[in-house]
XYZ file of C-alpha atoms in Angstrom:
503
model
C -78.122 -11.055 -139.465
C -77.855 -12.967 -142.553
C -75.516 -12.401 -145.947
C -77.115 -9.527 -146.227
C -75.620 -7.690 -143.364
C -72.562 -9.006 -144.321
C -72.943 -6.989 -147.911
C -74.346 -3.680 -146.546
C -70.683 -3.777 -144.682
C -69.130 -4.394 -147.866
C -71.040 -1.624 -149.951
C -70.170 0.906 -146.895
C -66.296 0.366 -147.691
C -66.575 1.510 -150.930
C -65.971 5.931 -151.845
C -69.916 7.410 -152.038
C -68.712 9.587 -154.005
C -69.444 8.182 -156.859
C -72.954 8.529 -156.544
C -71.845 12.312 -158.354
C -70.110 10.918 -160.930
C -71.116 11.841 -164.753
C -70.875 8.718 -166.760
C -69.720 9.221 -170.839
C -72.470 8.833 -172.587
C -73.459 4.987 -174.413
C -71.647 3.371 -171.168
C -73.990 1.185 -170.175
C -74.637 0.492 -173.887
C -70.817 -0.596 -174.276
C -71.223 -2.563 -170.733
C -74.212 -4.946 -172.459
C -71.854 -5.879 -175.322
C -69.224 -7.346 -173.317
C -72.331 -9.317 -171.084
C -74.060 -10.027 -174.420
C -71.565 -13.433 -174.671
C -73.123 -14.620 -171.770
C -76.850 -13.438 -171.689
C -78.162 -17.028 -172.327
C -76.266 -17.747 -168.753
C -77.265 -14.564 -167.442
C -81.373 -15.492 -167.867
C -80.331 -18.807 -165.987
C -78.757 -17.517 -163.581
C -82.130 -14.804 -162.900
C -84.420 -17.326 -162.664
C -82.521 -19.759 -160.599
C -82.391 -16.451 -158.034
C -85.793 -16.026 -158.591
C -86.739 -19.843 -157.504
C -84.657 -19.489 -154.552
C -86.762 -16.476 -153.235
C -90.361 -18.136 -154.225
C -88.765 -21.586 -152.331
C -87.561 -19.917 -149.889
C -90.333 -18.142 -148.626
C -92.586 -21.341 -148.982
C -90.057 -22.161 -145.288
C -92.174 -20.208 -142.801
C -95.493 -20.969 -144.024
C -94.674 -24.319 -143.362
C -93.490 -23.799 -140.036
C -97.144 -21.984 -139.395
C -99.129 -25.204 -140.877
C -96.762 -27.865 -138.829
C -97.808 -25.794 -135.708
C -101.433 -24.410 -136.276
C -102.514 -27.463 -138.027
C -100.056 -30.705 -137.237
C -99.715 -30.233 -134.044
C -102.582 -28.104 -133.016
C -104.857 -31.280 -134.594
C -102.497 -33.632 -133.251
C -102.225 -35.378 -137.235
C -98.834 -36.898 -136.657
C -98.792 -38.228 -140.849
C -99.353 -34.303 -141.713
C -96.474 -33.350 -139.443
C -94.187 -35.989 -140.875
C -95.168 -34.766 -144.431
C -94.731 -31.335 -143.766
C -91.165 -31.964 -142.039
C -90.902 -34.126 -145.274
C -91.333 -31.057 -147.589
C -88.936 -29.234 -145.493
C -86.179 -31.491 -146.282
C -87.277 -31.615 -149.492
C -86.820 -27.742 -149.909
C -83.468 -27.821 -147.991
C -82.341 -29.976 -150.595
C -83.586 -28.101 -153.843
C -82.344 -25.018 -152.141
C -78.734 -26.817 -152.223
C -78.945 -27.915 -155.545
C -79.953 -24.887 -156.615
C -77.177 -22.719 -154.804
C -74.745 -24.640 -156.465
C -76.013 -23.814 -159.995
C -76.210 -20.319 -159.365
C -72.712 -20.372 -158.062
C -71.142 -22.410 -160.968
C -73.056 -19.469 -163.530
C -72.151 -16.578 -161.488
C -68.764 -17.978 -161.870
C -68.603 -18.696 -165.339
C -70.101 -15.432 -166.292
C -67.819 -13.546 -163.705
C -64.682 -15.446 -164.713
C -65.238 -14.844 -168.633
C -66.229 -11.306 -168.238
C -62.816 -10.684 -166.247
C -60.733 -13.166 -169.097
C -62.544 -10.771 -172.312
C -61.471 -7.873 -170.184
C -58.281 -8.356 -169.473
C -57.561 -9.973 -172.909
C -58.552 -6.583 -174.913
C -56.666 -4.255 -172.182
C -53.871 -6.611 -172.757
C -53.400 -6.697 -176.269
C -54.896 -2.943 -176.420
C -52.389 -1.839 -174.209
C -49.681 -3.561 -176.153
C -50.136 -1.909 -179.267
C -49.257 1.617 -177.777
C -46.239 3.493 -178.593
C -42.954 3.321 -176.333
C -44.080 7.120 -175.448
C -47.100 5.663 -173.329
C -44.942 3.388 -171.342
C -42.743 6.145 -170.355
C -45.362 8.345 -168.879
C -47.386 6.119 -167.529
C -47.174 4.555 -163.946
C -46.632 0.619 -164.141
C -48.983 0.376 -160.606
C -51.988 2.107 -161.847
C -51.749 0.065 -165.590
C -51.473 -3.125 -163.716
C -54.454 -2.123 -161.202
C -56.663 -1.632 -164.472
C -55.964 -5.065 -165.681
C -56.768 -6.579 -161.981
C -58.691 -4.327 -159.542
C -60.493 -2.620 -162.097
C -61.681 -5.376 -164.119
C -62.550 -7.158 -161.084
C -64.865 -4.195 -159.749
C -66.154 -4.481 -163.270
C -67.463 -7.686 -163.774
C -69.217 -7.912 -160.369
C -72.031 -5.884 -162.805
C -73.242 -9.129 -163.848
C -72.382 -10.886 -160.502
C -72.682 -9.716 -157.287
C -74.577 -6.711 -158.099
C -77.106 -8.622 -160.340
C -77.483 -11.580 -157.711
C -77.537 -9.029 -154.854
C -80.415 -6.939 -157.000
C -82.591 -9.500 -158.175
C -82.126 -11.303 -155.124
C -83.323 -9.108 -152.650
C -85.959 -7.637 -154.605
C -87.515 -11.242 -155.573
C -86.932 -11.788 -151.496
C -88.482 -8.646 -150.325
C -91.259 -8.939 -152.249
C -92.002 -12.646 -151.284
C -91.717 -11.773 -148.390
C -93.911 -8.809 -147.827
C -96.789 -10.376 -149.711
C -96.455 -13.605 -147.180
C -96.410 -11.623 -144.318
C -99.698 -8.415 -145.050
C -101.416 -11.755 -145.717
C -100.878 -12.966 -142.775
C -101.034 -10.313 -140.328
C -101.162 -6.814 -142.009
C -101.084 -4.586 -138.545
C -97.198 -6.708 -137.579
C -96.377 -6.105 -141.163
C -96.516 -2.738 -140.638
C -94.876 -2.532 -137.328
C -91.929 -4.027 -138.639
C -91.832 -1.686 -141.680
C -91.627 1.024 -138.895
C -88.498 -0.407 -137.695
C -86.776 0.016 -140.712
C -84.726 3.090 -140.454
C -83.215 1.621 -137.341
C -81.722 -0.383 -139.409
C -80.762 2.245 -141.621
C -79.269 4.722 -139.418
C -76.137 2.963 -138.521
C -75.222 2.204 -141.720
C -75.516 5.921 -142.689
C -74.023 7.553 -139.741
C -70.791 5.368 -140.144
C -70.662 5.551 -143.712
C -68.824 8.844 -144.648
C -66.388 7.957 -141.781
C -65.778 4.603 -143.581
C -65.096 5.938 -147.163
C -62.811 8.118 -146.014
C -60.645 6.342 -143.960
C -60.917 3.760 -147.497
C -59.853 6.181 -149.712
C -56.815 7.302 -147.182
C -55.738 3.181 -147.163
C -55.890 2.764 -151.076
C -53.768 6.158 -151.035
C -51.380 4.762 -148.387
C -51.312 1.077 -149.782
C -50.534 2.507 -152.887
C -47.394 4.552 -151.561
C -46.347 1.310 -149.924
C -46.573 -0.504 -153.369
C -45.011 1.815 -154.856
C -41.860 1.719 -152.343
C -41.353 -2.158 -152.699
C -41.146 -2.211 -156.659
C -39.069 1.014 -156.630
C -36.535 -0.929 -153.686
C -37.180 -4.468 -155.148
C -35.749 -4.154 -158.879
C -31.858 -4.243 -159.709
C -31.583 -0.337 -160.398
C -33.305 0.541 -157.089
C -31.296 -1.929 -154.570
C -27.950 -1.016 -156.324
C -29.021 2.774 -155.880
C -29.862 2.184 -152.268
C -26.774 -0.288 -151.630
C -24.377 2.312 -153.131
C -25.927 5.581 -151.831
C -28.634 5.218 -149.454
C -29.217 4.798 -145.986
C -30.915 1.152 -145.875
C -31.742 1.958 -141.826
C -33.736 4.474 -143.051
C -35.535 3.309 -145.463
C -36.619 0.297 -142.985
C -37.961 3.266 -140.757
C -39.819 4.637 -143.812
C -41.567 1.333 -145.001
C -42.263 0.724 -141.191
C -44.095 4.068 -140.784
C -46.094 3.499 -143.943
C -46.688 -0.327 -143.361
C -47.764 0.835 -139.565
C -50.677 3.282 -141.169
C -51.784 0.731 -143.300
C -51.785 -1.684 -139.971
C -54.005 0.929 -137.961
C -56.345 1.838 -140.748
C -57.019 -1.884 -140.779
C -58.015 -1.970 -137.494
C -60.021 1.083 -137.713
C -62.019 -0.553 -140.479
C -62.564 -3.828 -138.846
C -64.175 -1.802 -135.992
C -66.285 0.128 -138.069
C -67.347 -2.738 -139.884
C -67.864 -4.287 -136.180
C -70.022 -1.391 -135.101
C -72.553 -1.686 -137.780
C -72.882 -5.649 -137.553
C -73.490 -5.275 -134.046
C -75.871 -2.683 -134.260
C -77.728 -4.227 -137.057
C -77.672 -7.620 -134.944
C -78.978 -5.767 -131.919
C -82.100 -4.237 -134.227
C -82.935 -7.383 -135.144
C -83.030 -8.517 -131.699
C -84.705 -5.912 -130.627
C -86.940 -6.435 -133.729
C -87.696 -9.705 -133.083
C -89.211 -8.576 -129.261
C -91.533 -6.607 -129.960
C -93.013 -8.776 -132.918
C -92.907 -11.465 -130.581
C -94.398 -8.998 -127.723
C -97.079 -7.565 -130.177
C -97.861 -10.985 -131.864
C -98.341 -12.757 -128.256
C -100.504 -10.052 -127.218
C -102.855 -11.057 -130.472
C -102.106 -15.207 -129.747
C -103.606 -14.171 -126.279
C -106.387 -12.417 -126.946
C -107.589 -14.740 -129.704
C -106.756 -12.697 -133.125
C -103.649 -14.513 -134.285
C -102.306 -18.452 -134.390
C -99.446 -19.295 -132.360
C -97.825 -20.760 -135.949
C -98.160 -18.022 -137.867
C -96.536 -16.031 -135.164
C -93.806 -18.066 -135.676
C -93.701 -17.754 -139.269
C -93.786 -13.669 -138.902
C -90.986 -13.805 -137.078
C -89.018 -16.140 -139.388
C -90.040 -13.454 -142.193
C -88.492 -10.429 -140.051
C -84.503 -11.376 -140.957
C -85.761 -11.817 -144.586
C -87.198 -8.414 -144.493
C -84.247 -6.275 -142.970
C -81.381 -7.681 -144.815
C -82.996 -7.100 -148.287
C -83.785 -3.738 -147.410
C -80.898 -2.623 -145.560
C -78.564 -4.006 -148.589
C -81.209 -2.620 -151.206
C -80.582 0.917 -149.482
C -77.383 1.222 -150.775
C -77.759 -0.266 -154.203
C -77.174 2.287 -155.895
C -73.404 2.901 -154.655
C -72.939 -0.737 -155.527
C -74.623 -0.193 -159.059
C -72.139 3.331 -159.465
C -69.174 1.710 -158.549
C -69.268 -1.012 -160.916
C -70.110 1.680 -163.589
C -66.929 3.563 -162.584
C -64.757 0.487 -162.580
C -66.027 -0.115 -165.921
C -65.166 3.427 -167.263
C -61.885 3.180 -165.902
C -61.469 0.351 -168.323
C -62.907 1.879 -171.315
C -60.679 4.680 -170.684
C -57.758 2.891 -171.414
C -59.316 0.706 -174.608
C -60.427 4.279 -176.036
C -57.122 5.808 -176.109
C -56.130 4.939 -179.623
C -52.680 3.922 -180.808
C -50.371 6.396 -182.611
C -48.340 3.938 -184.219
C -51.423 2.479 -186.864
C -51.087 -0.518 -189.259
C -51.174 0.743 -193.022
C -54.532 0.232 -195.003
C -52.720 -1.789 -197.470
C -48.867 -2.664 -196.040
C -46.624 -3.461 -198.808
C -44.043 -6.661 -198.248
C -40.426 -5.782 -196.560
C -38.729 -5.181 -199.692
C -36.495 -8.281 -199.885
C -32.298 -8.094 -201.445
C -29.983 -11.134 -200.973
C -27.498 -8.416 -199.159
C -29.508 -6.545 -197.073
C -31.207 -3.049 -197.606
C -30.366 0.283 -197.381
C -31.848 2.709 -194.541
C -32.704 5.945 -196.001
C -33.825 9.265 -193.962
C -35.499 11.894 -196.191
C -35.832 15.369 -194.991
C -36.988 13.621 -191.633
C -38.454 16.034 -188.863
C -39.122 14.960 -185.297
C -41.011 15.942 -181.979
C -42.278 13.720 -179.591
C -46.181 13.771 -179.208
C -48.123 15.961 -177.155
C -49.134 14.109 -173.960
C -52.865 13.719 -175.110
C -51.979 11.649 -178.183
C -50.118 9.390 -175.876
C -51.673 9.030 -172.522
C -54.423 9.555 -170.279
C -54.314 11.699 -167.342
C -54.727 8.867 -164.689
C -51.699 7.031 -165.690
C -49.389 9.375 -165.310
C -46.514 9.072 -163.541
C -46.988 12.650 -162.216
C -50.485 13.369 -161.163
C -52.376 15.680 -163.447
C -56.282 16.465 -163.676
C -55.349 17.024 -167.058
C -53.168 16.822 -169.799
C -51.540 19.571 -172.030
C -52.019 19.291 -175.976
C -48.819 21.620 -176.611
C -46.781 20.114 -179.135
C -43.056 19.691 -177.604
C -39.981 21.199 -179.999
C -38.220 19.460 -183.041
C -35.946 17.792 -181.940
C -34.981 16.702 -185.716
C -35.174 18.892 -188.173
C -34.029 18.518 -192.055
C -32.673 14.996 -191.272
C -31.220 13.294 -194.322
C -28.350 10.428 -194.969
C -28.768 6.964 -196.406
C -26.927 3.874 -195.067
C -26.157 1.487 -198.047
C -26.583 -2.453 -197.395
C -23.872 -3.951 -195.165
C -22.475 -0.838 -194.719
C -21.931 0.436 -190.656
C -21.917 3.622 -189.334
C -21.841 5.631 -186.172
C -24.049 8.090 -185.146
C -21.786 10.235 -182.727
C -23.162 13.230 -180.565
C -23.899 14.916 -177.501
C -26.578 12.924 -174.594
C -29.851 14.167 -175.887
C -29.044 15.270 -179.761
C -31.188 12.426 -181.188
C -29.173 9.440 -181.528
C -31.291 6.874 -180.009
C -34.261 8.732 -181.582
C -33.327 8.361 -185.011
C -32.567 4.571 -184.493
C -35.788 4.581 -183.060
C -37.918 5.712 -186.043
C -36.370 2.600 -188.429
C -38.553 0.110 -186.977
C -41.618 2.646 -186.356
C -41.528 2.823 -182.053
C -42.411 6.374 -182.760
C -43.367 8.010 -186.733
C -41.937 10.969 -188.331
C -43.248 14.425 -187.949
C -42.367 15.224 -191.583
C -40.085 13.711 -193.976
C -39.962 10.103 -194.236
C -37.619 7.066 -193.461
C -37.037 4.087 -196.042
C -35.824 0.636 -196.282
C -34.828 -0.195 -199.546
C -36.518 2.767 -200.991
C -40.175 1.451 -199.077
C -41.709 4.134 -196.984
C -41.430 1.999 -193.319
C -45.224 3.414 -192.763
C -46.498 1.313 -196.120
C -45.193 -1.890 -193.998
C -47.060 -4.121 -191.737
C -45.612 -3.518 -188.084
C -45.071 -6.881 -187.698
C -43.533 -7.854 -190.519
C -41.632 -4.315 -190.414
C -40.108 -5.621 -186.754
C -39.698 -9.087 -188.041
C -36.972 -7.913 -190.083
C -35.805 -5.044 -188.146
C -33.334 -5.802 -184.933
C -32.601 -2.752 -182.042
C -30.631 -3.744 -179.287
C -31.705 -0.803 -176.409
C -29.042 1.256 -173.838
C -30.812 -1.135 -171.116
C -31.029 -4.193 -171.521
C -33.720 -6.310 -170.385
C -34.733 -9.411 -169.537
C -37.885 -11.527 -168.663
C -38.134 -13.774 -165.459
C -37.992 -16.811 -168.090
C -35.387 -19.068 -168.811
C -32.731 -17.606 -171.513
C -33.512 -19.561 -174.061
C -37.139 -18.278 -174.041
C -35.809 -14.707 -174.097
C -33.880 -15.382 -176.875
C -36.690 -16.714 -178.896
C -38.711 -14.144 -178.110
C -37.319 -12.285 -181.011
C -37.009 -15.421 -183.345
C -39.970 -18.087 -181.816
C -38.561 -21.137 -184.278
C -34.699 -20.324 -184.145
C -32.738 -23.400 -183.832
C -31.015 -24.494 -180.972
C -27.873 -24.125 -183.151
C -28.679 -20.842 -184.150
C -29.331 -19.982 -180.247
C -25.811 -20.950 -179.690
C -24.159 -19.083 -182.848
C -25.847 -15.750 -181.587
C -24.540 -16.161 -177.861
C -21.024 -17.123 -179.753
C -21.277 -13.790 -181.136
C -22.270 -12.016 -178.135
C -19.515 -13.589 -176.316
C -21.700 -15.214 -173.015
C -21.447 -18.918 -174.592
C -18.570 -20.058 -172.538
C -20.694 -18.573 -169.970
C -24.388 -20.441 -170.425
C-alpha cells in the first residue's frame, strides 16, 4: 500500500473518543483567524494538491494507450512520445511535491511559531497563584504537543482531505469510463479494507491512552529526581536502589506497550497489503476473463489495475477523517483553553508614573485585607497539579485582615512572625504578584494598582526564600533584572552580596 496506508495507521493511534466531544461554540471560527495569515499560501497549496491528483491520474491512461495503441499498432515514434510524456509527468510531479512541501511547511511552521508566541507571553502574564497550582508537564505539553496536534489543521489534515478526495474522484471517473462492471467489483471490496482497521482500532486507542498515561508518570519521575531539591531529598533520605527499580518498572511498560503498538500497527499494514493483493487477483482474474473473450483491451486492463491502489488508500484514510478532523479540533481547544483564562493581575486603564523622590519612597498599607483567589480565577482544571474534573469557586479565608503601617523612605524594618502569618504575603502585594482584597497598598502615597506593572516592577526589587537561577551564564541572570546595567555595576552588586571574590 501506498502513504495512505501508512496514515490510516497513524489516525488509528489516536483516542476515538473524541468523535463525542462537544466543541465551545465559535471554535472553528477562532481556528480561521489564526490560518487567516496564511490563506493566500493555503489556496496554493490546494491547488498544487489538486494538480497532483488530475496529473497523476493522467499515469495509467497512458500506460493503456502505450499498450492498446503503441504497441498493439506497432508505432514505435508514438511509444517513444508517450514514454516521453511519462517522464515528463514524473518530473512535474517532483517539482510539484516540492512546492507543496515547502507551503505545508511554511504554513505549519508559522501556525506553530503564532501559537506558541501568544501561549507564551499569555501564560506569562498570569499571577504567581497559577504557577503554583499548575503542573509544569502539562503547561509545557500545551506549548509543544498541543500546538503541534493543532496546526496539522491546515497541514496534514488539509493535504490528507483534499488530497484524497481530488484522488478518489479522479480516479473513479477514469476507471466507470473505462470499465464500469470492474469499477464496481472493486467498490465491493472495500470494506475488506475497512474491517481491519476497525476491529483493531479500539484495542489501539486504548493501549495509546494507557502509554501517554504511563509516559507521563515516567516524565514526571525524571524532573521530580533530576532538579537540585529532588536528588538532595533522595541522596539524604531515600533509597536510590529503589527508585532504579521504580523507573525500571515504569520505563519497562512503556517498552512493552511499544511493542504492542508496533504489532498492531503491523497487523493492519499487512492485512491491508494482503487486500490489495488479493484485490489486485481478481481484477486481474475478472479483467482477463473480458481481454479473452473480446470485451476489454489488454492496456486498459493494465491501467484498472494501476487505478486499484489509488482507490483503496484514499478511501481507507478518508474513513477515518473525521477522527483526524476531531483531534485537531481538540488540540486546538486545549490551546484556547489556556489563552481564555484571563489574568488577575490587569494593567490600569490609565497607569500613573512611579512617583519619583531623590530618597526613595515610602510603602504604605491601608486597611489592607487579603485571601488568596478561588481556584477558578486562577487556573483551569487540566493543569492542576492534583487532578480535578472541576474546580471549586469557594473563596479561601483572610488571611489579612485590617492591615495598616507605613514604612518611611530609607527606613528598614522587620516583619517578624510565625511560618504562615503573612510575611511573605504582604511583601508580596508591594510589587502587585497578587492584589488586595480590600484596602489598598501605596508607594509614595500612589495606589500600586494606578501603576503600569512594568514600570511598577522596574522600580520595585523582591529577593524570594528560594532562590533561583536560569541555565544562563551569571551575568545574564543578573541582567535579567537590570538588561543595560554596567559591567561595573554587575560587580558592585556581587560586592554587596559578598560572591565577588568568588566569580
Amino acid at each position: 500500500m501506498g502513504p495512505g496506508a501508512w496514515r490510516q495507521i497513524g489516525s488509528l493511534s489516536r483516542d476515538r473518543s473524541v468523535k463525542d466531544h462537544k466543541f465551545a461554540p465559535g471554535t472553528i471560527k477562532r481556528i480561521l483567524g489564526f490560518g487567516r495569515p496564511y490563506r493566500r499560501s493555503v489556496i496554493l497549496l490546494v491547488a498544487l494538491i489538486l494538480m497532483d491528483a488530475v496529473l497523476s491520474a493522467l499515469v495509467p491512461l497512458i500506460y493503456r494507450e502505450i499498450i492498446d495503441v503503441g504497441i498493439a499498432e506497432q508505432r514505435s515514434s508514438l511509444v517513444v512520445g508517450l514514454a516521453g510524456a511519462l517522464g515528463v509527468l514524473a518530473i512535474v510531479g517532483s517539482v510539484n511535491s516540492l512546492f507543496q512541501r515547502w507551503y505545508s511547511s511554511r504554513i505549519g511552521e508559522g501556525l506553530i511559531f503564532d501559537l506558541r508566541n501568544a501561549v507564551f507571553d499569555h501564560v506569562q502574564r498570569q499571577p504567581i497563584a497559577f504557577f503554583t497550582r499548575t503542573q509544569t508537564g502539562s503547561l509545557v505539553t500545551r506549548l509543544n504537543s498541543d500546538v503541534i496536534g493543532a496546526q496539522q489543521a491546515f497541514t496534514s489534515t488539509l493535504t490528507n482531505v483534499v488530497g484524497n478526495v481530488a484522488t478518489l474522484i479522479a480516479t473513479l471517473v477514469a476507471m466507470l469510463l473505462l470499465s464500469w462492471q470492474i469499477t464496481l467489483l472493486s467498490l465491493l471490496l472495500l470494506p475488506l479494507f475497512i474491517l481491519p482497521a476497525r476491529y483493531i482500532a479500539p484495542r489501539l486507542s486504548a493501549i495509546t491512552r494507557e502509554r501517554y498515561q504511563v509516559d507521563g508518570a515516567m516524565g514526571q519521575m525524571m524532573t521530580e529526581r533530576f532538579n537540585v531539591s529532588g536528588a538532595l531529598l533522595i541522596k539524604l533520605f531515600g533509597h536510590p536502589r529503589d527508585e532504579a527499580d521504580e523507573f525500571s518498572r515504569r520505563a519497562g511498560r512503556v517498552r512493552d506497550i511499544g511493542v504492542t503498538t508496533a504489532m498492531y500497527g503491523r497487523i493492519v499494514m499487512v492485512a491491508l497489503t494482503l487486500m490489495a493483493a488479493l484485490a489486485t487477483a481478481l481484477v486481474y482474474g475478472l479483467g482477463g476473463v473480458f481481454v479473452v473473450k473480446g470485451g476489454l483491451a489488454v492496456g486498459t486492463l493494465v491501467a484498472l489495475t494501476a487505478y486499484l491502489n489509488r482507490l483503496y488508500a484514499p478511501l481507507t484514510a478518508l474513513s477515518n477523517v473525521q477522527v483526524d478532523v476531531m483531534t485537531t479540533l481538540v488540540s486546538f481547544e486545549r490551546v484556547f483553553e489556556v489563552l481564555d483564562l484571563e489574568p488577575m493581575i490587569a494593567e490600569p486603564v490609565d497607569p500613573v508614573a512611579f512617583p519619583r523622590a531623590v530618597d526613595g519612597v515610602s510603602i504604605e498599607f491601608n486597611d489592607v485585607s487579603f485571601r488568596y483567589p478561588a481556584p477558578t480565577e486562577v487556573s483551569i482544571a487540566s493543569l492542576e497539579s492534583v487532578e480535578s474534573t472541576e474546580l471549586s469557586s469557594e473563596p479561601n479565608r483572610l488571611l489579612l485582615s485590617g492591615v495598616s503601617f507605613t514604612v518611611d523612605a530609607g527606613k528598614m524594618v522587620a516583619l517578624v512572625g510565625p511560618s504562615g502569618a503573612g510575611k511573605s504575603t504582604i511583601a508580596s502585594l508591594v510589587p502587585r504578584l497578587y492584589d488586595v482584597t480590600g484596602g489598598s497598598v501605596a508607594l509614595g502615597g500612589v495606589d500600586v494598582r494606578s501603576i503600569a506593572i512594568d514600570d511598577l516592577r522596574d522600580h520595585v526589587g523582591v529577593v524570594s526564600q528560594d532562590s533561583h537561577l536560569f541555565h544562563e551564564t551569571l551575568r545574564n541572570n543578573l541582567l535579567l533584572a537590570s538588561p543595560n546595567a554596567s559591567s561595573e555595576e554587575i560587580r558592585l552588586a556581587l560586592e554587596s552580596a559578598q560572591i565577588w571574590p568568588l566569580v
